């Protein structure tokens, strides 16, 4: 196991007490409105398009496929239940960015960054429109996000981001000095902030997934749950996907498998599954909310390498997640890895350091889940089997919004169309693959240690990180 060393820090008694009654399950999935699972596939199915995966990526693909061609027969198979994996466990930050932030985009695709930013905002607008059009009750709030500096060197990094946006001809986020950021959300750890007012929305992530599934079904998509796709192979002019109790023959297949092993084996070295964790507080009282402000309900994220993210829910809870990044040897994805008490203790301690005004607040839920990290921190795309299979993977924690864009790319690739999306260098290129084990495990461990050292040393990157930057091989969450 590789992670940041934060999980070893000793939490205070108040942090431990706050965790005493926490349920070890995702808050979003622990909802009385959770739909009953659909039956598994038994026997054979035939369709025009098979979508493998019932998270955002697969759901958007199925939905947009039917919107483009209502007569197309679409089948979606999900190994567990709709939205049970990353789509039901994330923080609910639905961001316009397709590149995991302006800095990463500028480093990798400077010549097309303005276009990527435009497409990203258009994609977020389309998500908002779909939520309204299909009546998806997912607490969609376009409140924006504040990136906060919690160390002096990060203040300068925020100013550099503003300058970068201006140099690229983009509308820069609003810089907030110490007093201005604390007027929005009052934490003694906040030194400055960048407020992106329109580029991020907050959602209830599981309700978004459930709502998309309902919309798909209403358009005629046939959805099967508890139906893992076990094997993909050519079958004459079609593709065949074997499941435990049946088989699907389809003219085309879209793979939306996130952190789980891809059915196209050559894609697997590009993905390193890492585990992220979060806590959810009990509902806050009016007095507790007043103590921290946060009246405009923006999402929050600090700008450290090992960063925290936080947001308010519709019922006035605070979600607090991030920091530790856990990689298991061999890239294994297993249910027992979802929980990591050492990380929960660390997160609880950091929560009260950020919001000492909330001393005595308890956590109701604690959970984790796998993220499909790739070396360039943003999605990559491709096709296989003579263009009959498409995939989009590697969202690296920013997939709530970007998966809709990835769905459009997959459908463009399957159609063989040259579009404004498929012309992008971002779409035509691949990240560097991660090395095989044990080099992968050792390299990720050294990178995590180096990132922690950079956070502790004014952001100064050591020779290892500089070398990783130079070759374009990185690691993030």
CSV table of N, CA, C and O in Angstrom, one decimal, residues 229-276:
chain,number,residue,atom,x,y,z
A,229,UNK,N,-19.6,-7.4,-17.0
A,229,UNK,CA,-19.1,-7.8,-18.4
A,229,UNK,C,-17.8,-8.5,-18.1
A,229,UNK,O,-16.8,-8.0,-17.6
A,230,UNK,N,-17.8,-9.8,-18.5
A,230,UNK,CA,-16.6,-10.6,-18.2
A,230,UNK,C,-15.6,-10.8,-19.3
A,230,UNK,O,-14.4,-10.9,-19.1
A,231,UNK,N,-16.1,-10.7,-20.6
A,231,UNK,CA,-15.2,-10.9,-21.7
A,231,UNK,C,-15.7,-10.2,-22.9
A,231,UNK,O,-16.9,-10.2,-23.2
A,232,UNK,N,-14.8,-9.6,-23.7
A,232,UNK,CA,-15.2,-8.9,-24.9
A,232,UNK,C,-14.5,-9.6,-26.1
A,232,UNK,O,-13.3,-9.9,-26.0
A,233,UNK,N,-15.2,-9.9,-27.1
A,233,UNK,CA,-14.6,-10.6,-28.3
A,233,UNK,C,-15.4,-10.3,-29.5
A,233,UNK,O,-16.6,-10.0,-29.5
A,234,UNK,N,-14.7,-10.4,-30.7
A,234,UNK,CA,-15.4,-10.2,-32.0
A,234,UNK,C,-16.3,-11.4,-32.2
A,234,UNK,O,-16.0,-12.6,-31.8
A,235,UNK,N,-17.4,-11.2,-32.9
A,235,UNK,CA,-18.4,-12.2,-33.2
A,235,UNK,C,-18.9,-11.9,-34.6
A,235,UNK,O,-20.0,-11.3,-34.8
A,236,UNK,N,-18.2,-12.3,-35.6
A,236,UNK,CA,-18.5,-11.9,-37.0
A,236,UNK,C,-18.4,-10.4,-37.2
A,236,UNK,O,-17.3,-9.8,-36.9
A,237,UNK,N,-19.4,-9.8,-37.7
A,237,UNK,CA,-19.4,-8.3,-37.9
A,237,UNK,C,-19.7,-7.6,-36.6
A,237,UNK,O,-19.7,-6.3,-36.6
A,238,UNK,N,-20.1,-8.3,-35.6
A,238,UNK,CA,-20.5,-7.6,-34.3
A,238,UNK,C,-19.4,-7.9,-33.2
A,238,UNK,O,-18.4,-8.5,-33.4
A,239,UNK,N,-19.8,-7.4,-32.0
A,239,UNK,CA,-19.0,-7.7,-30.8
A,239,UNK,C,-19.9,-8.5,-29.9
A,239,UNK,O,-21.1,-8.3,-29.8
A,240,UNK,N,-19.2,-9.3,-29.1
A,240,UNK,CA,-20.0,-10.1,-28.1
A,240,UNK,C,-19.4,-9.9,-26.7
A,240,UNK,O,-18.1,-9.9,-26.6
A,241,UNK,N,-20.2,-9.6,-25.8
A,241,UNK,CA,-19.8,-9.5,-24.4
A,241,UNK,C,-20.5,-10.5,-23.5
A,241,UNK,O,-21.7,-10.7,-23.5
A,242,UNK,N,-19.6,-11.3,-22.9
A,242,UNK,CA,-20.1,-12.4,-22.1
A,242,UNK,C,-20.4,-11.9,-20.6
A,242,UNK,O,-19.6,-11.1,-20.1
A,243,UNK,N,-21.5,-12.3,-20.1
A,243,UNK,CA,-21.9,-11.9,-18.7
A,243,UNK,C,-22.1,-13.2,-17.9
A,243,UNK,O,-22.2,-14.3,-18.5
A,244,UNK,N,-22.3,-13.2,-16.6
A,244,UNK,CA,-22.5,-14.5,-15.9
A,244,UNK,C,-23.6,-15.4,-16.3
A,244,UNK,O,-23.5,-16.6,-16.3
A,245,UNK,N,-24.7,-14.7,-16.8
A,245,UNK,CA,-25.9,-15.6,-17.1
A,245,UNK,C,-26.3,-15.4,-18.6
A,245,UNK,O,-27.4,-15.7,-18.9
A,246,UNK,N,-25.5,-14.7,-19.4
A,246,UNK,CA,-25.9,-14.5,-20.7
A,246,UNK,C,-24.8,-13.9,-21.6
A,246,UNK,O,-23.6,-13.9,-21.3
A,247,UNK,N,-25.3,-13.3,-22.7
A,247,UNK,CA,-24.4,-12.7,-23.6
A,247,UNK,C,-25.1,-11.6,-24.4
A,247,UNK,O,-26.3,-11.6,-24.6
A,248,UNK,N,-24.3,-10.5,-24.7
A,248,UNK,CA,-24.9,-9.4,-25.5
A,248,UNK,C,-24.1,-9.3,-26.8
A,248,UNK,O,-22.8,-9.3,-26.8
A,249,UNK,N,-24.8,-9.4,-27.9
A,249,UNK,CA,-24.2,-9.2,-29.2
A,249,UNK,C,-24.6,-7.8,-29.7
A,249,UNK,O,-25.8,-7.4,-29.7
A,250,UNK,N,-23.6,-6.9,-30.0
A,250,UNK,CA,-23.8,-5.5,-30.4
A,250,UNK,C,-23.0,-5.1,-31.6
A,250,UNK,O,-21.8,-5.6,-31.7
A,251,UNK,N,-23.5,-4.2,-32.4
A,251,UNK,CA,-22.7,-3.7,-33.5
A,251,UNK,C,-21.5,-2.9,-32.9
A,251,UNK,O,-20.5,-2.9,-33.5
A,252,UNK,N,-21.8,-2.2,-31.8
A,252,UNK,CA,-20.8,-1.3,-31.3
A,252,UNK,C,-20.8,-1.4,-29.7
A,252,UNK,O,-21.9,-1.7,-29.2
A,253,UNK,N,-19.7,-1.1,-29.1
A,253,UNK,CA,-19.6,-1.2,-27.6
A,253,UNK,C,-18.9,0.1,-27.1
A,253,UNK,O,-17.8,0.5,-27.7
A,254,UNK,N,-19.4,0.7,-26.1
A,254,UNK,CA,-18.8,1.8,-25.4
A,254,UNK,C,-18.4,1.3,-24.0
A,254,UNK,O,-19.2,0.9,-23.2
A,255,UNK,N,-17.1,1.4,-23.7
A,255,UNK,CA,-16.6,1.0,-22.4
A,255,UNK,C,-16.4,2.1,-21.4
A,255,UNK,O,-15.7,3.1,-21.7
A,256,UNK,N,-17.2,2.0,-20.3
A,256,UNK,CA,-17.2,3.1,-19.3
A,256,UNK,C,-16.9,2.5,-18.0
A,256,UNK,O,-17.8,2.5,-17.1
A,257,UNK,N,-15.7,1.9,-17.8
A,257,UNK,CA,-15.5,1.0,-16.7
A,257,UNK,C,-14.6,1.7,-15.6
A,257,UNK,O,-14.3,1.1,-14.6
A,258,UNK,N,-14.3,3.0,-15.8
A,258,UNK,CA,-13.7,3.8,-14.7
A,258,UNK,C,-12.4,3.1,-14.2
A,258,UNK,O,-11.5,2.8,-15.0
A,259,UNK,N,-12.3,2.8,-12.9
A,259,UNK,CA,-11.1,2.3,-12.3
A,259,UNK,C,-11.0,0.8,-12.4
A,259,UNK,O,-9.9,0.2,-12.1
A,260,UNK,N,-12.0,0.1,-12.9
A,260,UNK,CA,-12.0,-1.3,-13.0
A,260,UNK,C,-11.3,-1.8,-14.2
A,260,UNK,O,-11.2,-1.1,-15.2
A,261,UNK,N,-10.7,-3.0,-14.2
A,261,UNK,CA,-9.9,-3.5,-15.4
A,261,UNK,C,-10.7,-3.4,-16.7
A,261,UNK,O,-11.8,-3.9,-16.8
A,262,UNK,N,-10.1,-2.7,-17.7
A,262,UNK,CA,-10.7,-2.5,-19.0
A,262,UNK,C,-10.8,-3.8,-19.7
A,262,UNK,O,-9.9,-4.7,-19.6
A,263,UNK,N,-11.9,-4.0,-20.5
A,263,UNK,CA,-12.0,-5.2,-21.3
A,263,UNK,C,-11.0,-5.2,-22.5
A,263,UNK,O,-10.8,-6.3,-23.1
A,264,UNK,N,-10.5,-4.0,-22.8
A,264,UNK,CA,-9.4,-3.9,-23.8
A,264,UNK,C,-8.1,-3.9,-23.0
A,264,UNK,O,-7.8,-2.9,-22.4
A,265,UNK,N,-7.4,-5.0,-23.0
A,265,UNK,CA,-6.3,-5.2,-22.1
A,265,UNK,C,-5.2,-4.2,-22.3
A,265,UNK,O,-4.5,-3.8,-21.4
A,266,UNK,N,-5.0,-3.8,-23.6
A,266,UNK,CA,-3.8,-2.9,-23.8
A,266,UNK,C,-4.1,-1.5,-23.2
A,266,UNK,O,-3.1,-0.7,-23.0
A,267,UNK,N,-5.3,-1.2,-22.7
A,267,UNK,CA,-5.5,0.1,-22.1
A,267,UNK,C,-5.2,0.0,-20.6
A,267,UNK,O,-4.9,1.1,-20.0
A,268,UNK,N,-5.1,-1.1,-20.0
A,268,UNK,CA,-4.9,-1.2,-18.6
A,268,UNK,C,-3.6,-0.6,-18.0
A,268,UNK,O,-3.7,0.0,-16.9
A,269,UNK,N,-2.5,-0.6,-18.7
A,269,UNK,CA,-1.3,0.1,-18.1
A,269,UNK,C,-1.5,1.6,-18.0
A,269,UNK,O,-0.7,2.3,-17.3
A,270,UNK,N,-2.5,2.2,-18.6
A,270,UNK,CA,-2.7,3.7,-18.5
A,270,UNK,C,-3.4,4.1,-17.3
A,270,UNK,O,-3.5,5.3,-17.0
A,271,UNK,N,-4.0,3.1,-16.5
A,271,UNK,CA,-4.8,3.4,-15.3
A,271,UNK,C,-4.1,2.9,-14.1
A,271,UNK,O,-3.7,1.8,-14.0
A,272,UNK,N,-4.1,3.8,-13.0
A,272,UNK,CA,-3.7,3.3,-11.7
A,272,UNK,C,-4.8,3.7,-10.7
A,272,UNK,O,-5.0,4.8,-10.4
A,273,UNK,N,-5.5,2.7,-10.3
A,273,UNK,CA,-6.6,3.0,-9.3
A,273,UNK,C,-6.1,3.5,-8.0
A,273,UNK,O,-5.2,2.8,-7.4
A,274,UNK,N,-6.6,4.6,-7.5
A,274,UNK,CA,-6.2,5.1,-6.2
A,274,UNK,C,-7.5,5.3,-5.4
A,274,UNK,O,-8.6,5.5,-5.9
A,275,UNK,N,-7.3,5.3,-4.1
A,275,UNK,CA,-8.5,5.4,-3.2
A,275,UNK,C,-8.5,6.7,-2.5
A,275,UNK,O,-7.5,7.2,-2.0
A,276,UNK,N,-9.7,7.4,-2.6
A,276,UNK,CA,-10.0,8.6,-1.9
A,276,UNK,C,-11.0,8.4,-0.9
A,276,UNK,O,-11.9,7.5,-1.0
